[in-house]
Coordinates of C-alpha atoms and ligand atoms in Angstrom, one line a residue:
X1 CA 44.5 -20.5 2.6
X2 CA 41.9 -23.1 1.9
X3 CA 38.6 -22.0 0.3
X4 CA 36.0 -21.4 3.1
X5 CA 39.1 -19.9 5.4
X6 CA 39.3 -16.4 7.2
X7 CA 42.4 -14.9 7.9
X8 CA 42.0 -12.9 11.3
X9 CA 44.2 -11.4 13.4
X10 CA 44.7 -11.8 17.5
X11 CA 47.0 -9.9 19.1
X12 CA 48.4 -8.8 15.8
X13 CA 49.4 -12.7 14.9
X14 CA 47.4 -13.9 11.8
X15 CA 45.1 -17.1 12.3
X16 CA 43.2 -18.7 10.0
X17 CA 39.6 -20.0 11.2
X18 CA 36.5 -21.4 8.7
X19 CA 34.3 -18.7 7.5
X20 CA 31.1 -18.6 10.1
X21 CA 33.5 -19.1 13.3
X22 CA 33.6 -17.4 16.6
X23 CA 35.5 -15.0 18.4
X24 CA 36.4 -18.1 20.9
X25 CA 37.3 -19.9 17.7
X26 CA 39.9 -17.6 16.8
X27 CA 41.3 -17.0 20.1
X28 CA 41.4 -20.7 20.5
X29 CA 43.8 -21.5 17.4
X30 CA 45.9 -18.2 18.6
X31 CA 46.1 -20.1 22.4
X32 CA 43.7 -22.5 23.5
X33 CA 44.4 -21.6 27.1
X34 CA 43.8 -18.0 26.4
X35 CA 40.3 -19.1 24.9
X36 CA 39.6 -21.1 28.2
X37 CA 40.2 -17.7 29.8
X38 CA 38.4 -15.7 27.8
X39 CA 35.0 -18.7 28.4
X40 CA 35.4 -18.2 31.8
X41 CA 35.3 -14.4 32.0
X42 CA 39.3 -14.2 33.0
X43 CA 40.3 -12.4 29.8
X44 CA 38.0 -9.9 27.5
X45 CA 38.4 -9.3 23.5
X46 CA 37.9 -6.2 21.5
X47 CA 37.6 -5.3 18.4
X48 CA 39.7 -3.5 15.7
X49 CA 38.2 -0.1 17.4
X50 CA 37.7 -1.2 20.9
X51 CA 34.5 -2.5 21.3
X52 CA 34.1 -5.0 23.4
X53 CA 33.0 -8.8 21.5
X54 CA 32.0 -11.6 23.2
X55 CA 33.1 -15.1 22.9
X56 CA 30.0 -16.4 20.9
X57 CA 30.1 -13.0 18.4
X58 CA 30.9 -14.5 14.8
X59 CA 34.7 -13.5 13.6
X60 CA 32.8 -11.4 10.4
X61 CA 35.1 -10.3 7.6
X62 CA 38.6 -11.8 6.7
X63 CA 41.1 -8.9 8.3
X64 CA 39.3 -8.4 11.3
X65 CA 41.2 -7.6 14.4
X66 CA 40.8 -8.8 18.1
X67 CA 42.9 -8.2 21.3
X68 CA 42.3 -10.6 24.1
X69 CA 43.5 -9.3 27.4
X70 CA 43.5 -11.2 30.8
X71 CA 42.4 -9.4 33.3
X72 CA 43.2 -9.5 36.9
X73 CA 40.0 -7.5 37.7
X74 CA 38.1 -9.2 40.7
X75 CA 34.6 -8.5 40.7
X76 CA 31.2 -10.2 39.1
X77 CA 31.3 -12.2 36.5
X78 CA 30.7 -10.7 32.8
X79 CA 27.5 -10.9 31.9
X80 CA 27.6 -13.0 28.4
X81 CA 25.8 -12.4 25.1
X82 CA 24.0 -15.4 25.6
X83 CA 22.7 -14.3 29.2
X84 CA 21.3 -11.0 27.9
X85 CA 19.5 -13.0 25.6
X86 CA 17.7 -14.8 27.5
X87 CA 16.7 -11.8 29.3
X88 CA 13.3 -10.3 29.3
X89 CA 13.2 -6.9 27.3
X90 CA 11.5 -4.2 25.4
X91 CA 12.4 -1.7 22.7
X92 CA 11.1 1.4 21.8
X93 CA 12.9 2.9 19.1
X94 CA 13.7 0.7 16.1
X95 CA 12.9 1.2 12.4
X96 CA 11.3 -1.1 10.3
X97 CA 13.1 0.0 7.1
X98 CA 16.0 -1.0 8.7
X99 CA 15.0 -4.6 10.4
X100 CA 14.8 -6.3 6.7
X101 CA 16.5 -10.3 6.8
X102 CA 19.1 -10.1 4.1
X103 CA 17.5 -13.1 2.6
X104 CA 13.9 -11.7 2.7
X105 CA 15.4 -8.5 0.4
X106 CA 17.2 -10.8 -2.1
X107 CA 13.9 -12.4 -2.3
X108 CA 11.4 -9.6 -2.9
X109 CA 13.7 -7.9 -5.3
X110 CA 13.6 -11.1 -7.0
X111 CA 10.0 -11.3 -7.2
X112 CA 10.0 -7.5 -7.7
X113 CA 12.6 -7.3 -10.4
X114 CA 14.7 -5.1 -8.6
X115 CA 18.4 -4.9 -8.7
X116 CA 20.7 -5.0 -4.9
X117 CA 24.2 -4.2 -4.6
X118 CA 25.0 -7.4 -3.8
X119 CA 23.3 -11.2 -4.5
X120 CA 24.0 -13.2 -1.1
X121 CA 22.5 -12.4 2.1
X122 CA 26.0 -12.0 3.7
X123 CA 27.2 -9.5 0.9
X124 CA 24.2 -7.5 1.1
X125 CA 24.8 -7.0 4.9
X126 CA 27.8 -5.9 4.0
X127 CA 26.7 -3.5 1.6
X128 CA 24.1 -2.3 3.8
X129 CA 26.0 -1.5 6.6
X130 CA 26.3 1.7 8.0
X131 CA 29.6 1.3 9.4
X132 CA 31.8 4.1 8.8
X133 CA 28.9 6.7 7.8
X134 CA 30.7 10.4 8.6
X135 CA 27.4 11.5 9.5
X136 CA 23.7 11.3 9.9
X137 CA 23.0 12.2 6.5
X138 CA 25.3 9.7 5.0
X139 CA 24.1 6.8 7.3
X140 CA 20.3 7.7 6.3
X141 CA 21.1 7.0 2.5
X142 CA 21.3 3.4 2.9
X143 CA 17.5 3.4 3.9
X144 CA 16.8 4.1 0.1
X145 CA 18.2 0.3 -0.8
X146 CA 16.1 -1.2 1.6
X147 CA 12.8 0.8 1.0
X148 CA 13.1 0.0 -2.5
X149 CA 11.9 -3.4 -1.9
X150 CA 9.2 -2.4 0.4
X151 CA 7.0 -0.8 -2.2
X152 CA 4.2 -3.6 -1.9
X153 CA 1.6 -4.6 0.8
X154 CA 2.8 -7.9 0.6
X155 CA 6.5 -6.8 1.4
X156 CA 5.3 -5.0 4.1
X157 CA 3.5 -7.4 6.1
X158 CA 6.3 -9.7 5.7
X159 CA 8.9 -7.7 6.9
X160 CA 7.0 -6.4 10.4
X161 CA 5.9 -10.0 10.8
X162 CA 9.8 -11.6 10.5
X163 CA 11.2 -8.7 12.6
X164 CA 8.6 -9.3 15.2
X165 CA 9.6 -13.2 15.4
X166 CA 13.2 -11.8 15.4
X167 CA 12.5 -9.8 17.9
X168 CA 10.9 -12.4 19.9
X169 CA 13.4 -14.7 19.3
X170 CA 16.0 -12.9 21.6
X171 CA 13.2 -12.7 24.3
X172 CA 11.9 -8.7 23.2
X173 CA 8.2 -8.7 24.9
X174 CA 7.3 -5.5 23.7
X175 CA 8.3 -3.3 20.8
X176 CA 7.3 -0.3 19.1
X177 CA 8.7 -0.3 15.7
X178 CA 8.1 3.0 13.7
X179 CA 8.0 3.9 9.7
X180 CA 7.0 6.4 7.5
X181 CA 3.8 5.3 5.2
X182 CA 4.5 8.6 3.5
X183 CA 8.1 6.5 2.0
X184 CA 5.9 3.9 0.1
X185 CA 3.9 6.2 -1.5
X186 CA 2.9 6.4 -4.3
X187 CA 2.9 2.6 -4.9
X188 CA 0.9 2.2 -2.1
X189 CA -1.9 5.3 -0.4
X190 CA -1.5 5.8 3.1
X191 CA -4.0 3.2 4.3
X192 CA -2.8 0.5 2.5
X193 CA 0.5 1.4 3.9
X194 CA -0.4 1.7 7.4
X195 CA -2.8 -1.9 7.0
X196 CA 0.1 -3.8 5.5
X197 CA 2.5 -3.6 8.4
X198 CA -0.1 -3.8 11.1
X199 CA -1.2 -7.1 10.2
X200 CA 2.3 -8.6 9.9
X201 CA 2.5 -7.4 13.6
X202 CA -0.6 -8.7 14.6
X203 CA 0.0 -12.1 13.5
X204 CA 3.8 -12.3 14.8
X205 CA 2.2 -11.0 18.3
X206 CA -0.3 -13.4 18.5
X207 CA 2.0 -16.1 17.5
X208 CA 5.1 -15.4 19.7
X209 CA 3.3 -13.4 23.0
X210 CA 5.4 -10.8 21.8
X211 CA 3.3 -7.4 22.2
X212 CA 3.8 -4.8 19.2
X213 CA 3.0 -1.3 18.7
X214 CA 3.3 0.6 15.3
X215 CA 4.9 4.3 15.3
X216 CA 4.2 6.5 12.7
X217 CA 7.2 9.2 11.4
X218 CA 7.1 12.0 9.9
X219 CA 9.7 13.0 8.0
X220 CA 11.8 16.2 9.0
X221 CA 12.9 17.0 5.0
X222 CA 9.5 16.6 3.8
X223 CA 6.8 19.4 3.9
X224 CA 4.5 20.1 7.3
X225 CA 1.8 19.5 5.4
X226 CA 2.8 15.4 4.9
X227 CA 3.3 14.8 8.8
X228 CA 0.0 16.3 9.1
X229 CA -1.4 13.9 6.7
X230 CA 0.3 11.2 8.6
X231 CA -0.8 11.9 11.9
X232 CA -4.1 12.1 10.8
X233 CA -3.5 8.6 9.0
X234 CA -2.1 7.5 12.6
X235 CA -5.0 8.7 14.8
X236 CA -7.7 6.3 12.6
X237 CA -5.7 3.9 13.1
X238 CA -5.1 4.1 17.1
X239 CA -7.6 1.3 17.9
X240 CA -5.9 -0.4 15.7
X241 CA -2.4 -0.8 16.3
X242 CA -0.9 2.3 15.9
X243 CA 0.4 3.9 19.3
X244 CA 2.6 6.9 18.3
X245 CA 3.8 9.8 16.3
X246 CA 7.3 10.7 15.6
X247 CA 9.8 12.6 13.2
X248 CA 12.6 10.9 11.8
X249 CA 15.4 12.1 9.2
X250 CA 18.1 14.9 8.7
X251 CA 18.1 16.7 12.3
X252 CA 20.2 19.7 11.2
X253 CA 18.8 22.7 9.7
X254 CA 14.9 20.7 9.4
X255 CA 13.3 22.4 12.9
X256 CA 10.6 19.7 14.4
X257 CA 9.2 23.1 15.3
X258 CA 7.9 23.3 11.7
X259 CA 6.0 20.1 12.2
X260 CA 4.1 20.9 15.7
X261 CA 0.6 21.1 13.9
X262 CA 1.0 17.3 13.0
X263 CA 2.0 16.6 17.0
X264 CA -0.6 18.8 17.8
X265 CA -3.2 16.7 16.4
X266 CA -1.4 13.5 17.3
X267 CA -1.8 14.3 21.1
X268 CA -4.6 15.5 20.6
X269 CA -6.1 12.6 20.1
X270 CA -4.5 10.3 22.4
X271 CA -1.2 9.0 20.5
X272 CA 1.8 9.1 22.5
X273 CA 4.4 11.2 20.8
X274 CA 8.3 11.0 20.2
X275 CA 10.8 13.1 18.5
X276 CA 14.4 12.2 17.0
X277 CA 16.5 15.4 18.3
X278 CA 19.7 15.1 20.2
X279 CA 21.2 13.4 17.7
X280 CA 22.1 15.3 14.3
X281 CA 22.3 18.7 15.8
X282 CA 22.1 20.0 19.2
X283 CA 20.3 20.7 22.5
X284 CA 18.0 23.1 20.9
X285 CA 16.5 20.8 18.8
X286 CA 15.9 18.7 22.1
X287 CA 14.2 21.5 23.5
X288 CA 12.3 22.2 20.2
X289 CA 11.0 18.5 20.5
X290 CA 9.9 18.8 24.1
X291 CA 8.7 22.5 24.3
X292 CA 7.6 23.4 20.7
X293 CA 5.9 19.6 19.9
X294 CA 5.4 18.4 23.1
X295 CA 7.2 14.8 22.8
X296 CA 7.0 13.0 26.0
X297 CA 9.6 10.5 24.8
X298 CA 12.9 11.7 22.8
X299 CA 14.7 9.8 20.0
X300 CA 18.4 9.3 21.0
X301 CA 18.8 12.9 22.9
X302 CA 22.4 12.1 22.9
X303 CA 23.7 15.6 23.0
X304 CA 20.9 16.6 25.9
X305 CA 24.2 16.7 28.6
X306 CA 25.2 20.0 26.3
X307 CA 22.5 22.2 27.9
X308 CA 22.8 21.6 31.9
X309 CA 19.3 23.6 32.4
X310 CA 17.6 21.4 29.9
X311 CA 19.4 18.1 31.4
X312 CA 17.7 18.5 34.8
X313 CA 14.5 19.5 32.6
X314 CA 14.6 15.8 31.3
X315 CA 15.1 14.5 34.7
X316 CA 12.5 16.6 36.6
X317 CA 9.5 15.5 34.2
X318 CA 10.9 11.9 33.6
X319 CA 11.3 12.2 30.1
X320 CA 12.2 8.8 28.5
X321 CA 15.3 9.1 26.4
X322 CA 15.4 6.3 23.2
X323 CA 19.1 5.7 23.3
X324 CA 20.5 3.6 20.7
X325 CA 24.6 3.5 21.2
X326 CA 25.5 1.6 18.2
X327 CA 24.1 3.7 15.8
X328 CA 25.5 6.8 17.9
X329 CA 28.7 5.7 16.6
X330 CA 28.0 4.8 13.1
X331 CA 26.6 8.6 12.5
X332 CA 29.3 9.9 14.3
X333 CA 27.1 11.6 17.3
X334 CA 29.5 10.3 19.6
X335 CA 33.3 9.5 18.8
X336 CA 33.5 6.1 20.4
X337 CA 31.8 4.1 22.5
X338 CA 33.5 5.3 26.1
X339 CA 32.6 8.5 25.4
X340 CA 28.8 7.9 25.1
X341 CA 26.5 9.6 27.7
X342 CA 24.5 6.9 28.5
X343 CA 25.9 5.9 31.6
X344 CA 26.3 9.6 33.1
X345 CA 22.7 10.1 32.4
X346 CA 21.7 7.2 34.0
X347 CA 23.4 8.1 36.8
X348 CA 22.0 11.5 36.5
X349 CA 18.3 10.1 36.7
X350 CA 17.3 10.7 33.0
X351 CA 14.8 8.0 32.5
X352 CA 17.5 5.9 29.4
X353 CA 16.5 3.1 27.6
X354 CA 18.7 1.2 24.8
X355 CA 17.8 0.5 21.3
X356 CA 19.1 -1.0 18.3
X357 CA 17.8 1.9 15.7
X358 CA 18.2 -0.7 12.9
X359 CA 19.2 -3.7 13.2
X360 CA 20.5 -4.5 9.9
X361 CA 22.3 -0.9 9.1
X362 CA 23.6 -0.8 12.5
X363 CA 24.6 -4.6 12.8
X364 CA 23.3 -4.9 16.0
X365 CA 20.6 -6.9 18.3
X366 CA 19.1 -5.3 21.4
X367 CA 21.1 -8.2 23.2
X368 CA 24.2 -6.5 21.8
X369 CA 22.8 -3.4 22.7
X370 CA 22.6 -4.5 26.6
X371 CA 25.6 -6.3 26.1
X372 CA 27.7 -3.1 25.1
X373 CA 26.3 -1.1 28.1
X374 CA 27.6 -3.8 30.2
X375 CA 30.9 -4.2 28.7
X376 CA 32.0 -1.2 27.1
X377 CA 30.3 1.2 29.4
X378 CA 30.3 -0.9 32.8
X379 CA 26.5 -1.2 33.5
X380 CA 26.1 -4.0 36.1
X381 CA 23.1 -6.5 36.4
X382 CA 21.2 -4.1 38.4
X383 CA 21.7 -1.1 36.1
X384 CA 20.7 -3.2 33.2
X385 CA 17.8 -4.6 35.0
X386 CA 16.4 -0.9 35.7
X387 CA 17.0 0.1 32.1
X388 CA 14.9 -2.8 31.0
X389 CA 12.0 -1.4 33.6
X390 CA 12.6 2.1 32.2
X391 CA 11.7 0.8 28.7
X392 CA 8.8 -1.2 30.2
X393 CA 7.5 2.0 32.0
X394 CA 8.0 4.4 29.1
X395 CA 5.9 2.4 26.5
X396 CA 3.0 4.0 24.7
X397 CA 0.7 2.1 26.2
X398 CA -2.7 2.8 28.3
X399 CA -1.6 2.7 31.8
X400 CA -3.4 -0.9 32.3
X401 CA -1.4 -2.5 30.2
X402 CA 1.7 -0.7 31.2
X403 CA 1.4 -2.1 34.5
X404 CA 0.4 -5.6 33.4
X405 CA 3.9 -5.0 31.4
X406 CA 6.2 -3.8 34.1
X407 CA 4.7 -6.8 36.1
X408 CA 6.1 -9.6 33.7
X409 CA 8.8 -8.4 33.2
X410 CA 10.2 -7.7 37.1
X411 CA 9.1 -11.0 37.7
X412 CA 10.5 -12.9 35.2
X413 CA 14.2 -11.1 35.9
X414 CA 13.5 -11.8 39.3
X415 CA 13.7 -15.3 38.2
X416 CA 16.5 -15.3 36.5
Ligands
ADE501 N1 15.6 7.3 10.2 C1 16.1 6.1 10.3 N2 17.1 6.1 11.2 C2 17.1 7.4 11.7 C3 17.9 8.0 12.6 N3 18.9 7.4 13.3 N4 17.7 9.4 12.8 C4 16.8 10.0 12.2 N5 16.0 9.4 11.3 C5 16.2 8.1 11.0
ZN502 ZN1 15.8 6.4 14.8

């Protein structure tokens, strides 16, 4: 194999294709009139693990594996990658410790002197990722490589700037991206830390159109005392950016309960409030979040289906679940992707909406996100659309500007 070559496999058979190619590429040296097929929506790919790809996805490591299938399915078109792109959309749930460009981390740790796993922006993806975590805990570890470099004010602004233009860039037109100013301490005290970020956003929103909101987190493994801090640190700086509370980190055995003072004063004065639960541990936790902290919105909520009593709780006071599938997976909260609630629970009435969770650990856009719903779990265009609204209509924003939201965004998938 030349230099610069992959060796992939379709259908079992081995095909080389250059380093950077597509899924179409492959399938195209394999049999060009199965790649004409697979354009035109007669014939689907998955992956190694069954996860559907599109045509456009890159081909990724040497060894990967696809299986192209024709299908004699009649019915809509598949919606593409490139479609849901160009899509009008809004996220909710999406870290900014985990939204770094590879090439912006190589960079600040060379300013900053810091050593990375790996020294191309390609390699440290691949060290980053958070594929084949066994758990919650395990997939949270990789977020010490990439706070590491996030230690400055400088670095800060940057990053929330780029992953707004990011964002933008696969048509996002709002997004509240969370953090926890309590993780860059003590380099940095809580203002500075808080500042930082919110000017990268404001600058990336008034450059792109793209609205932003700030989340703050507090952390489930560190004391009450610190998310009490922090929600204080998040209420003076409501006017200014900041549009939420949440708790983040190791679900199991670290109650949310233990943190209601700091959710207390949040809602208190007037920041919407969110809770991971559902996702590392069980339905009580859920139930914690909602009845001990009062979260109107949950984090992931995956295992909410578990409690049948708490499930029509969710539905009854339209409680906005922040469903990220990808990252489901890689911390093992489901076993694979068919077996994800997303789709019962939609069709159940719980107010879903999709989300990347981090889109460098995770590997994933919030086009891929929509794209998986479609593909893997059979969403249609009208589902899909109505997700999109959900996440429009659940945004921590004053009701105003919620509907000013929900607006654009009907009418521009209208056009469509
Ligand atoms: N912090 C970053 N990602 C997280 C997740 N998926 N769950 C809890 N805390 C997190
Ligand atoms: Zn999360």
């Amino acid at each position: 194999m030349r230099s610069g070559e992959l060796r992939v496999f379709v259908n079992e058979k081995p095909v080389s294709v250059t380093r950077g190619a597509t899924v179409r590429d492959a399938v195209e040296v394999f049999d060009r009139e199965l790649a004409g097929l697979l354009v035109s929506g007669a014939a689907h790919a998955t992956d190694g693990v069954g996860r559907p790809v599109d045509a456009s996805d890159p081909v990724g490591e040497g060894g990967a594996i696809f299986r192209v299938v024709v299908t004699a399915r009649q019915g809509p078109p598949r919606l593409s990658k490139d479609l849901l792109r160009r899509w009008p959309k809004a996220e909710l749930h999406v870290h900014l410790d985990g939204c770094l460009r590879p090439q912006t981390m190589l960079d600040l740790a060379r300013s900053q002197g810091i050593r990375l796993p790996a020294d191309t922006p390609e390699a440290l993806a691949r060290a980053l990722s958070v594929q084949g975590s066994r758990s919650l805990e395990e997939y949270l570890a990789k977020y010490e490589i990439t706070l590491s470099v996030m230690q400055t004010a400088q670095a800060l602004e940057r990053i929330a700037y780029e992953f707004v233009v990011d964002a933008a860039a696969e048509n996002v037109r709002y997004v509240e991206v969370r953090y926890s100013p309590a993780l860059h301490r003590p380099a940095l005290t809580l203002t500075e830390a808080v500042e930082a970020p919110l000017r990268g956003l404001g600058r990336a929103a008034a450059e792109t159109g793209t609205k932003t909101g700030l989340v703050v987190c507090g952390i489930r493994t560190l004391p009450p005392s610190v998310s009490l801090e922090l929600a204080r640190v998040a209420v003076d700086y409501k006017d200014a950016g900041v549009v939420g509370f949440d708790l983040a980190g190791a679900e199991r055995g670290h109650p949310a309960r233990e943190h209601r003072a700091a959710f207390e004063y949040a809602a208190r004065h007037g920041l919407g409030c969110t809770c991971h639960a559902g996702e590392g541990d069980g339905p009580d936790s859920i139930h914690q979040a909602l009845h001990d902290c009062g979260a109107q919105r949950i984090g992931h909520g995956t295992r909410l289906g578990e409690d049948a009593g708490l499930l029509e709780a969710v539905v009854e006071r339209k409680i906005p679940l922040e469903m990220c599938l990808i990252s489901n997976l890689h911390t093992r909260t489901v076993a694979s992707l068919a077996e994800h609630p997303f789709k019962r629970y939609l069709e159940r009435g719980v107010r879903v909406t999709l989300n990347t969770d981090s889109r460098l650990m995770d590997g994933v856009s919030l086009t891929d996100e929509y794209f998986h719903a479609h593909a893997g779990l059979g969403l249609g265009k009208e589902a899909l659309a109505g997700v999109v609204l959900n996440a429009c209509e659940s945004a921590f924003l004053p009701e105003y500007e919620k509907v000013a939201l929900v607006a654009r965004v009907q009418s521009e998938l209208e056009a469509l």
